C-alpha cells in the first residue's frame, strides 16, 4: 500500500479498537527542531542605498524543540530539551500522554534513531506509527520549524543558549496558544 493509505488504514483500525472501549483517538504528528546561537539569515527591509548587516558566530551550540501537532484541531504540545535521545523522547511522549490522558494518541513520526530505540518508553495510551524513511514532506509538523525560524530567529545572533531558549519557548507558546 502507498504510505498514506497504509497510515489511514492503521488509524481507522485503531479508532475502531478504541471505540470498543469508549475512548476517543487523537492523531498527532511529531518532530524535533534544532535551534542554535546563530539565527537564519533572511531577507529584510532596509533604507534605500544601504545594505543590512547580520551578525555571525563561529561557536556552535544547540537546543532542541520537541513538538507534536494534531491536524484535526491544531492542538500542539511542545517541550525544549538540551539534546535528543531515547530518554528525552520518552519524557516528551509521557508529557503528551499526560496532557491528553482521556484520549488514545496515535503519534506519527519519522524513523529517527531515538524513535526506534529499544529503551524508548511509550505510554499505555499511545501508539507510535512511522513514516517512510526520507519523507519529511509527509509530516505536517515539519512546518512548525519554518514558522519559528521566520518569526523568532530570523537575522538574530544570540548571546547564549538561555537567550535561544527564551526566544524558542516564547515562539512555541505563541503557536500553542493559537491553534
mmCIF file with all atom_site columns, C-alpha atoms in Angstrom:
data_model
loop_
_atom_site.group_PDB
_atom_site.id
_atom_site.type_symbol
_atom_site.label_atom_id
_atom_site.label_alt_id
_atom_site.label_comp_id
_atom_site.label_asym_id
_atom_site.label_entity_id
_atom_site.label_seq_id
_atom_site.pdbx_PDB_ins_code
_atom_site.Cartn_x
_atom_site.Cartn_y
_atom_site.Cartn_z
_atom_site.occupancy
_atom_site.B_iso_or_equiv
_atom_site.pdbx_formal_charge
_atom_site.auth_seq_id
_atom_site.auth_comp_id
_atom_site.auth_asym_id
_atom_site.auth_atom_id
_atom_site.pdbx_PDB_model_num
ATOM 1   C CA . UNK A 1 1   ? 0.000   0.000  0.000  1.00 0.00 ? 1   UNK A CA 1
ATOM 2   C CA . UNK A 1 2   ? 1.108   3.594  -0.524 1.00 0.00 ? 2   UNK A CA 1
ATOM 3   C CA . UNK A 1 3   ? 2.268   5.222  2.747  1.00 0.00 ? 3   UNK A CA 1
ATOM 4   C CA . UNK A 1 4   ? -0.761  7.488  3.233  1.00 0.00 ? 4   UNK A CA 1
ATOM 5   C CA . UNK A 1 5   ? -3.281  4.713  2.562  1.00 0.00 ? 5   UNK A CA 1
ATOM 6   C CA . UNK A 1 6   ? -1.417  2.447  4.966  1.00 0.00 ? 6   UNK A CA 1
ATOM 7   C CA . UNK A 1 7   ? -1.428  5.177  7.636  1.00 0.00 ? 7   UNK A CA 1
ATOM 8   C CA . UNK A 1 8   ? -5.131  5.841  7.083  1.00 0.00 ? 8   UNK A CA 1
ATOM 9   C CA . UNK A 1 9   ? -5.905  2.126  7.370  1.00 0.00 ? 9   UNK A CA 1
ATOM 10  C CA . UNK A 1 10  ? -3.914  1.806  10.620 1.00 0.00 ? 10  UNK A CA 1
ATOM 11  C CA . UNK A 1 11  ? -5.561  4.896  12.131 1.00 0.00 ? 11  UNK A CA 1
ATOM 12  C CA . UNK A 1 12  ? -9.064  3.676  11.230 1.00 0.00 ? 12  UNK A CA 1
ATOM 13  C CA . UNK A 1 13  ? -8.276  0.283  12.750 1.00 0.00 ? 13  UNK A CA 1
ATOM 14  C CA . UNK A 1 14  ? -7.095  1.975  15.968 1.00 0.00 ? 14  UNK A CA 1
ATOM 15  C CA . UNK A 1 15  ? -10.207 4.202  16.051 1.00 0.00 ? 15  UNK A CA 1
ATOM 16  C CA . UNK A 1 16  ? -12.435 1.107  15.810 1.00 0.00 ? 16  UNK A CA 1
ATOM 17  C CA . UNK A 1 17  ? -10.419 -0.667 18.525 1.00 0.00 ? 17  UNK A CA 1
ATOM 18  C CA . UNK A 1 18  ? -10.596 2.292  20.898 1.00 0.00 ? 18  UNK A CA 1
ATOM 19  C CA . UNK A 1 19  ? -14.321 2.869  20.184 1.00 0.00 ? 19  UNK A CA 1
ATOM 20  C CA . UNK A 1 20  ? -14.987 -0.540 21.714 1.00 0.00 ? 20  UNK A CA 1
ATOM 21  C CA . UNK A 1 21  ? -13.577 0.877  24.966 1.00 0.00 ? 21  UNK A CA 1
ATOM 22  C CA . UNK A 1 22  ? -15.417 4.203  24.600 1.00 0.00 ? 22  UNK A CA 1
ATOM 23  C CA . UNK A 1 23  ? -12.204 6.134  24.089 1.00 0.00 ? 23  UNK A CA 1
ATOM 24  C CA . UNK A 1 24  ? -11.593 8.929  21.581 1.00 0.00 ? 24  UNK A CA 1
ATOM 25  C CA . UNK A 1 25  ? -8.500  8.854  19.382 1.00 0.00 ? 25  UNK A CA 1
ATOM 26  C CA . UNK A 1 26  ? -6.258  11.860 18.751 1.00 0.00 ? 26  UNK A CA 1
ATOM 27  C CA . UNK A 1 27  ? -3.979  11.747 15.709 1.00 0.00 ? 27  UNK A CA 1
ATOM 28  C CA . UNK A 1 28  ? -0.764  13.727 16.200 1.00 0.00 ? 28  UNK A CA 1
ATOM 29  C CA . UNK A 1 29  ? 2.348   14.275 14.095 1.00 0.00 ? 29  UNK A CA 1
ATOM 30  C CA . UNK A 1 30  ? 5.646   14.720 15.930 1.00 0.00 ? 30  UNK A CA 1
ATOM 31  C CA . UNK A 1 31  ? 9.026   16.173 15.023 1.00 0.00 ? 31  UNK A CA 1
ATOM 32  C CA . UNK A 1 32  ? 12.111  17.778 16.583 1.00 0.00 ? 32  UNK A CA 1
ATOM 33  C CA . UNK A 1 33  ? 13.795  21.004 15.539 1.00 0.00 ? 33  UNK A CA 1
ATOM 34  C CA . UNK A 1 34  ? 17.335  22.163 16.307 1.00 0.00 ? 34  UNK A CA 1
ATOM 35  C CA . UNK A 1 35  ? 17.911  25.804 17.239 1.00 0.00 ? 35  UNK A CA 1
ATOM 36  C CA . UNK A 1 36  ? 21.263  27.453 17.892 1.00 0.00 ? 36  UNK A CA 1
ATOM 37  C CA . UNK A 1 37  ? 23.081  30.664 18.653 1.00 0.00 ? 37  UNK A CA 1
ATOM 38  C CA . UNK A 1 38  ? 23.045  31.836 15.046 1.00 0.00 ? 38  UNK A CA 1
ATOM 39  C CA . UNK A 1 39  ? 19.620  32.555 13.593 1.00 0.00 ? 39  UNK A CA 1
ATOM 40  C CA . UNK A 1 40  ? 18.740  32.056 9.960  1.00 0.00 ? 40  UNK A CA 1
ATOM 41  C CA . UNK A 1 41  ? 19.677  34.916 7.600  1.00 0.00 ? 41  UNK A CA 1
ATOM 42  C CA . UNK A 1 42  ? 16.508  36.173 5.872  1.00 0.00 ? 42  UNK A CA 1
ATOM 43  C CA . UNK A 1 43  ? 15.549  38.981 3.575  1.00 0.00 ? 43  UNK A CA 1
ATOM 44  C CA . UNK A 1 44  ? 14.570  42.164 5.355  1.00 0.00 ? 44  UNK A CA 1
ATOM 45  C CA . UNK A 1 45  ? 13.648  45.777 4.686  1.00 0.00 ? 45  UNK A CA 1
ATOM 46  C CA . UNK A 1 46  ? 16.410  48.382 4.772  1.00 0.00 ? 46  UNK A CA 1
ATOM 47  C CA . UNK A 1 47  ? 16.618  52.062 3.810  1.00 0.00 ? 47  UNK A CA 1
ATOM 48  C CA . UNK A 1 48  ? 17.363  52.772 0.153  1.00 0.00 ? 48  UNK A CA 1
ATOM 49  C CA . UNK A 1 49  ? 21.065  52.523 -0.778 1.00 0.00 ? 49  UNK A CA 1
ATOM 50  C CA . UNK A 1 50  ? 22.029  50.730 2.431  1.00 0.00 ? 50  UNK A CA 1
ATOM 51  C CA . UNK A 1 51  ? 22.983  47.124 2.874  1.00 0.00 ? 51  UNK A CA 1
ATOM 52  C CA . UNK A 1 52  ? 21.647  45.477 6.037  1.00 0.00 ? 52  UNK A CA 1
ATOM 53  C CA . UNK A 1 53  ? 24.125  43.532 8.139  1.00 0.00 ? 53  UNK A CA 1
ATOM 54  C CA . UNK A 1 54  ? 23.574  40.426 10.196 1.00 0.00 ? 54  UNK A CA 1
ATOM 55  C CA . UNK A 1 55  ? 25.945  39.226 12.896 1.00 0.00 ? 55  UNK A CA 1
ATOM 56  C CA . UNK A 1 56  ? 27.782  35.929 12.729 1.00 0.00 ? 56  UNK A CA 1
ATOM 57  C CA . UNK A 1 57  ? 29.272  33.407 15.135 1.00 0.00 ? 57  UNK A CA 1
ATOM 58  C CA . UNK A 1 58  ? 31.637  30.507 14.832 1.00 0.00 ? 58  UNK A CA 1
ATOM 59  C CA . UNK A 1 59  ? 30.521  28.858 18.055 1.00 0.00 ? 59  UNK A CA 1
ATOM 60  C CA . UNK A 1 60  ? 28.010  26.047 17.512 1.00 0.00 ? 60  UNK A CA 1
ATOM 61  C CA . UNK A 1 61  ? 25.677  25.259 20.407 1.00 0.00 ? 61  UNK A CA 1
ATOM 62  C CA . UNK A 1 62  ? 22.125  23.989 20.068 1.00 0.00 ? 62  UNK A CA 1
ATOM 63  C CA . UNK A 1 63  ? 18.941  23.126 21.931 1.00 0.00 ? 63  UNK A CA 1
ATOM 64  C CA . UNK A 1 64  ? 16.057  21.060 20.600 1.00 0.00 ? 64  UNK A CA 1
ATOM 65  C CA . UNK A 1 65  ? 12.325  21.618 20.430 1.00 0.00 ? 65  UNK A CA 1
ATOM 66  C CA . UNK A 1 66  ? 10.086  18.554 20.528 1.00 0.00 ? 66  UNK A CA 1
ATOM 67  C CA . UNK A 1 67  ? 6.578   19.222 19.214 1.00 0.00 ? 67  UNK A CA 1
ATOM 68  C CA . UNK A 1 68  ? 3.502   17.265 18.278 1.00 0.00 ? 68  UNK A CA 1
ATOM 69  C CA . UNK A 1 69  ? 0.551   18.768 16.459 1.00 0.00 ? 69  UNK A CA 1
ATOM 70  C CA . UNK A 1 70  ? -2.934  17.454 15.861 1.00 0.00 ? 70  UNK A CA 1
ATOM 71  C CA . UNK A 1 71  ? -4.016  18.413 12.320 1.00 0.00 ? 71  UNK A CA 1
ATOM 72  C CA . UNK A 1 72  ? -7.705  17.979 13.179 1.00 0.00 ? 72  UNK A CA 1
ATOM 73  C CA . UNK A 1 73  ? -7.933  20.871 15.630 1.00 0.00 ? 73  UNK A CA 1
ATOM 74  C CA . UNK A 1 74  ? -4.440  22.426 15.686 1.00 0.00 ? 74  UNK A CA 1
ATOM 75  C CA . UNK A 1 75  ? -3.672  21.411 19.280 1.00 0.00 ? 75  UNK A CA 1
ATOM 76  C CA . UNK A 1 76  ? 0.071   21.462 19.793 1.00 0.00 ? 76  UNK A CA 1
ATOM 77  C CA . UNK A 1 77  ? 2.272   20.171 22.606 1.00 0.00 ? 77  UNK A CA 1
ATOM 78  C CA . UNK A 1 78  ? 5.934   21.184 22.942 1.00 0.00 ? 78  UNK A CA 1
ATOM 79  C CA . UNK A 1 79  ? 8.931   20.800 25.196 1.00 0.00 ? 79  UNK A CA 1
ATOM 80  C CA . UNK A 1 80  ? 12.511  22.086 24.914 1.00 0.00 ? 80  UNK A CA 1
ATOM 81  C CA . UNK A 1 81  ? 15.444  19.817 25.756 1.00 0.00 ? 81  UNK A CA 1
ATOM 82  C CA . UNK A 1 82  ? 19.241  20.220 25.615 1.00 0.00 ? 82  UNK A CA 1
ATOM 83  C CA . UNK A 1 83  ? 19.688  17.093 23.446 1.00 0.00 ? 83  UNK A CA 1
ATOM 84  C CA . UNK A 1 84  ? 17.803  14.398 21.539 1.00 0.00 ? 84  UNK A CA 1
ATOM 85  C CA . UNK A 1 85  ? 17.908  10.760 22.607 1.00 0.00 ? 85  UNK A CA 1
ATOM 86  C CA . UNK A 1 86  ? 15.555  8.000  23.727 1.00 0.00 ? 86  UNK A CA 1
ATOM 87  C CA . UNK A 1 87  ? 15.407  9.404  27.270 1.00 0.00 ? 87  UNK A CA 1
ATOM 88  C CA . UNK A 1 88  ? 14.264  12.888 26.228 1.00 0.00 ? 88  UNK A CA 1
ATOM 89  C CA . UNK A 1 89  ? 11.898  11.373 23.652 1.00 0.00 ? 89  UNK A CA 1
ATOM 90  C CA . UNK A 1 90  ? 10.372  9.200  26.398 1.00 0.00 ? 90  UNK A CA 1
ATOM 91  C CA . UNK A 1 91  ? 9.898   12.290 28.600 1.00 0.00 ? 91  UNK A CA 1
ATOM 92  C CA . UNK A 1 92  ? 8.182   14.103 25.728 1.00 0.00 ? 92  UNK A CA 1
ATOM 93  C CA . UNK A 1 93  ? 5.848   11.175 24.985 1.00 0.00 ? 93  UNK A CA 1
ATOM 94  C CA . UNK A 1 94  ? 4.946   10.922 28.680 1.00 0.00 ? 94  UNK A CA 1
ATOM 95  C CA . UNK A 1 95  ? 4.107   14.634 28.799 1.00 0.00 ? 95  UNK A CA 1
ATOM 96  C CA . UNK A 1 96  ? 1.887   14.440 25.702 1.00 0.00 ? 96  UNK A CA 1
ATOM 97  C CA . UNK A 1 97  ? 0.154   11.328 27.077 1.00 0.00 ? 97  UNK A CA 1
ATOM 98  C CA . UNK A 1 98  ? -0.474  13.098 30.385 1.00 0.00 ? 98  UNK A CA 1
ATOM 99  C CA . UNK A 1 99  ? -1.883  16.220 28.656 1.00 0.00 ? 99  UNK A CA 1
ATOM 100 C CA . UNK A 1 100 ? -4.339  14.025 26.728 1.00 0.00 ? 100 UNK A CA 1
ATOM 101 C CA . UNK A 1 101 ? -4.969  11.376 29.399 1.00 0.00 ? 101 UNK A CA 1
ATOM 102 C CA . UNK A 1 102 ? -8.629  10.856 28.414 1.00 0.00 ? 102 UNK A CA 1
ATOM 103 C CA . UNK A 1 103 ? -7.730  10.082 24.782 1.00 0.00 ? 103 UNK A CA 1
ATOM 104 C CA . UNK A 1 104 ? -5.763  7.424  22.948 1.00 0.00 ? 104 UNK A CA 1
ATOM 105 C CA . UNK A 1 105 ? -2.990  9.055  20.904 1.00 0.00 ? 105 UNK A CA 1
ATOM 106 C CA . UNK A 1 106 ? -1.785  7.813  17.556 1.00 0.00 ? 106 UNK A CA 1
ATOM 107 C CA . UNK A 1 107 ? 1.610   9.501  17.218 1.00 0.00 ? 107 UNK A CA 1
ATOM 108 C CA . UNK A 1 108 ? 3.065   9.637  13.705 1.00 0.00 ? 108 UNK A CA 1
ATOM 109 C CA . UNK A 1 109 ? 6.781   10.370 13.420 1.00 0.00 ? 109 UNK A CA 1
ATOM 110 C CA . UNK A 1 110 ? 9.848   9.801  11.282 1.00 0.00 ? 110 UNK A CA 1
ATOM 111 C CA . UNK A 1 111 ? 12.302  6.974  11.821 1.00 0.00 ? 111 UNK A CA 1
ATOM 112 C CA . UNK A 1 112 ? 14.988  8.845  13.772 1.00 0.00 ? 112 UNK A CA 1
ATOM 113 C CA . UNK A 1 113 ? 17.228  6.568  15.814 1.00 0.00 ? 113 UNK A CA 1
ATOM 114 C CA . UNK A 1 114 ? 15.816  7.683  19.181 1.00 0.00 ? 114 UNK A CA 1
ATOM 115 C CA . UNK A 1 115 ? 12.259  6.975  17.910 1.00 0.00 ? 115 UNK A CA 1
ATOM 116 C CA . UNK A 1 116 ? 13.204  3.345  17.272 1.00 0.00 ? 116 UNK A CA 1
ATOM 117 C CA . UNK A 1 117 ? 15.467  2.821  20.298 1.00 0.00 ? 117 UNK A CA 1
ATOM 118 C CA . UNK A 1 118 ? 14.908  -0.262 22.448 1.00 0.00 ? 118 UNK A CA 1
ATOM 119 C CA . UNK A 1 119 ? 14.869  1.833  25.626 1.00 0.00 ? 119 UNK A CA 1
ATOM 120 C CA . UNK A 1 120 ? 12.156  4.231  24.366 1.00 0.00 ? 120 UNK A CA 1
ATOM 121 C CA . UNK A 1 121 ? 9.219   4.222  26.797 1.00 0.00 ? 121 UNK A CA 1
ATOM 122 C CA . UNK A 1 122 ? 5.830   4.511  25.075 1.00 0.00 ? 122 UNK A CA 1
ATOM 123 C CA . UNK A 1 123 ? 2.890   5.396  27.368 1.00 0.00 ? 123 UNK A CA 1
ATOM 124 C CA . UNK A 1 124 ? -0.033  2.941  27.530 1.00 0.00 ? 124 UNK A CA 1
ATOM 125 C CA . UNK A 1 125 ? -2.473  5.422  25.947 1.00 0.00 ? 125 UNK A CA 1
ATOM 126 C CA . UNK A 1 126 ? -0.265  5.921  22.875 1.00 0.00 ? 126 UNK A CA 1
ATOM 127 C CA . UNK A 1 127 ? 0.689   4.024  19.740 1.00 0.00 ? 127 UNK A CA 1
ATOM 128 C CA . UNK A 1 128 ? 3.597   5.042  17.521 1.00 0.00 ? 128 UNK A CA 1
ATOM 129 C CA . UNK A 1 129 ? 3.377   4.894  13.736 1.00 0.00 ? 129 UNK A CA 1
ATOM 130 C CA . UNK A 1 130 ? 6.315   5.628  11.490 1.00 0.00 ? 130 UNK A CA 1
ATOM 131 C CA . UNK A 1 131 ? 6.523   7.497  8.218  1.00 0.00 ? 131 UNK A CA 1
ATOM 132 C CA . UNK A 1 132 ? 8.563   6.009  5.394  1.00 0.00 ? 132 UNK A CA 1
ATOM 133 C CA . UNK A 1 133 ? 12.265  6.842  5.533  1.00 0.00 ? 133 UNK A CA 1
ATOM 134 C CA . UNK A 1 134 ? 13.379  10.102 3.877  1.00 0.00 ? 134 UNK A CA 1
ATOM 135 C CA . UNK A 1 135 ? 9.866   11.542 3.536  1.00 0.00 ? 135 UNK A CA 1
ATOM 136 C CA . UNK A 1 136 ? 9.713   14.766 5.592  1.00 0.00 ? 136 UNK A CA 1
ATOM 137 C CA . UNK A 1 137 ? 7.110   16.159 3.184  1.00 0.00 ? 137 UNK A CA 1
ATOM 138 C CA . UNK A 1 138 ? 4.563   13.741 4.701  1.00 0.00 ? 138 UNK A CA 1
ATOM 139 C CA . UNK A 1 139 ? 4.935   15.243 8.187  1.00 0.00 ? 139 UNK A CA 1
ATOM 140 C CA . UNK A 1 140 ? 2.929   18.458 8.776  1.00 0.00 ? 140 UNK A CA 1
ATOM 141 C CA . UNK A 1 141 ? 4.901   19.097 11.994 1.00 0.00 ? 141 UNK A CA 1
ATOM 142 C CA . UNK A 1 142 ? 7.918   20.000 9.810  1.00 0.00 ? 142 UNK A CA 1
ATOM 143 C CA . UNK A 1 143 ? 6.226   23.340 9.009  1.00 0.00 ? 143 UNK A CA 1
ATOM 144 C CA . UNK A 1 144 ? 6.421   24.427 12.651 1.00 0.00 ? 144 UNK A CA 1
ATOM 145 C CA . UNK A 1 145 ? 10.149  24.990 12.327 1.00 0.00 ? 145 UNK A CA 1
ATOM 146 C CA . UNK A 1 146 ? 9.784   27.217 9.248  1.00 0.00 ? 146 UNK A CA 1
ATOM 147 C CA . UNK A 1 147 ? 7.356   29.422 11.136 1.00 0.00 ? 147 UNK A CA 1
ATOM 148 C CA . UNK A 1 148 ? 9.523   29.624 14.267 1.00 0.00 ? 148 UNK A CA 1
ATOM 149 C CA . UNK A 1 149 ? 12.684  30.380 12.311 1.00 0.00 ? 149 UNK A CA 1
ATOM 150 C CA . UNK A 1 150 ? 10.949  33.125 10.358 1.00 0.00 ? 150 UNK A CA 1
ATOM 151 C CA . UNK A 1 151 ? 9.165   34.755 13.321 1.00 0.00 ? 151 UNK A CA 1
ATOM 152 C CA . UNK A 1 152 ? 11.621  34.267 16.194 1.00 0.00 ? 152 UNK A CA 1
ATOM 153 C CA . UNK A 1 153 ? 15.090  33.558 14.792 1.00 0.00 ? 153 UNK A CA 1
ATOM 154 C CA . UNK A 1 154 ? 15.459  35.431 11.501 1.00 0.00 ? 154 UNK A CA 1
ATOM 155 C CA . UNK A 1 155 ? 18.571  37.640 11.451 1.00 0.00 ? 155 UNK A CA 1
ATOM 156 C CA . UNK A 1 156 ? 19.316  37.133 15.163 1.00 0.00 ? 156 UNK A CA 1
ATOM 157 C CA . UNK A 1 157 ? 22.582  36.208 16.817 1.00 0.00 ? 157 UNK A CA 1
ATOM 158 C CA . UNK A 1 158 ? 22.032  35.125 20.405 1.00 0.00 ? 158 UNK A CA 1
ATOM 159 C CA . UNK A 1 159 ? 24.434  35.769 23.287 1.00 0.00 ? 159 UNK A CA 1
ATOM 160 C CA . UNK A 1 160 ? 23.935  32.329 24.857 1.00 0.00 ? 160 UNK A CA 1
ATOM 161 C CA . UNK A 1 161 ? 21.678  29.279 24.896 1.00 0.00 ? 161 UNK A CA 1
ATOM 162 C CA . UNK A 1 162 ? 19.472  30.863 27.569 1.00 0.00 ? 162 UNK A CA 1
ATOM 163 C CA . UNK A 1 163 ? 18.542  33.582 25.073 1.00 0.00 ? 163 UNK A CA 1
ATOM 164 C CA . UNK A 1 164 ? 17.857  30.936 22.420 1.00 0.00 ? 164 UNK A CA 1
ATOM 165 C CA . UNK A 1 165 ? 15.674  29.014 24.859 1.00 0.00 ? 165 UNK A CA 1
ATOM 166 C CA . UNK A 1 166 ? 13.765  32.175 25.795 1.00 0.00 ? 166 UNK A CA 1
ATOM 167 C CA . UNK A 1 167 ? 13.039  33.004 22.134 1.00 0.00 ? 167 UNK A CA 1
ATOM 168 C CA . UNK A 1 168 ? 12.138  29.387 21.378 1.00 0.00 ? 168 UNK A CA 1
ATOM 169 C CA . UNK A 1 169 ? 9.780   28.913 24.322 1.00 0.00 ? 169 UNK A CA 1
ATOM 170 C CA . UNK A 1 170 ? 8.119   32.248 23.583 1.00 0.00 ? 170 UNK A CA 1
ATOM 171 C CA . UNK A 1 171 ? 7.565   31.228 19.950 1.00 0.00 ? 171 UNK A CA 1
ATOM 172 C CA . UNK A 1 172 ? 6.312   27.750 20.869 1.00 0.00 ? 172 UNK A CA 1
ATOM 173 C CA . UNK A 1 173 ? 3.925   29.197 23.467 1.00 0.00 ? 173 UNK A CA 1
ATOM 174 C CA . UNK A 1 174 ? 2.518   31.576 20.835 1.00 0.00 ? 174 UNK A CA 1
ATOM 175 C CA . UNK A 1 175 ? 1.953   28.672 18.430 1.00 0.00 ? 175 UNK A CA 1
ATOM 176 C CA . UNK A 1 176 ? 0.360   26.517 21.152 1.00 0.00 ? 176 UNK A CA 1
ATOM 177 C CA . UNK A 1 177 ? -1.961  29.374 22.194 1.00 0.00 ? 177 UNK A CA 1
ATOM 178 C CA . UNK A 1 178 ? -3.286  29.882 18.663 1.00 0.00 ? 178 UNK A CA 1
ATOM 179 C CA . UNK A 1 179 ? -4.341  26.542 17.151 1.00 0.00 ? 179 UNK A CA 1
#
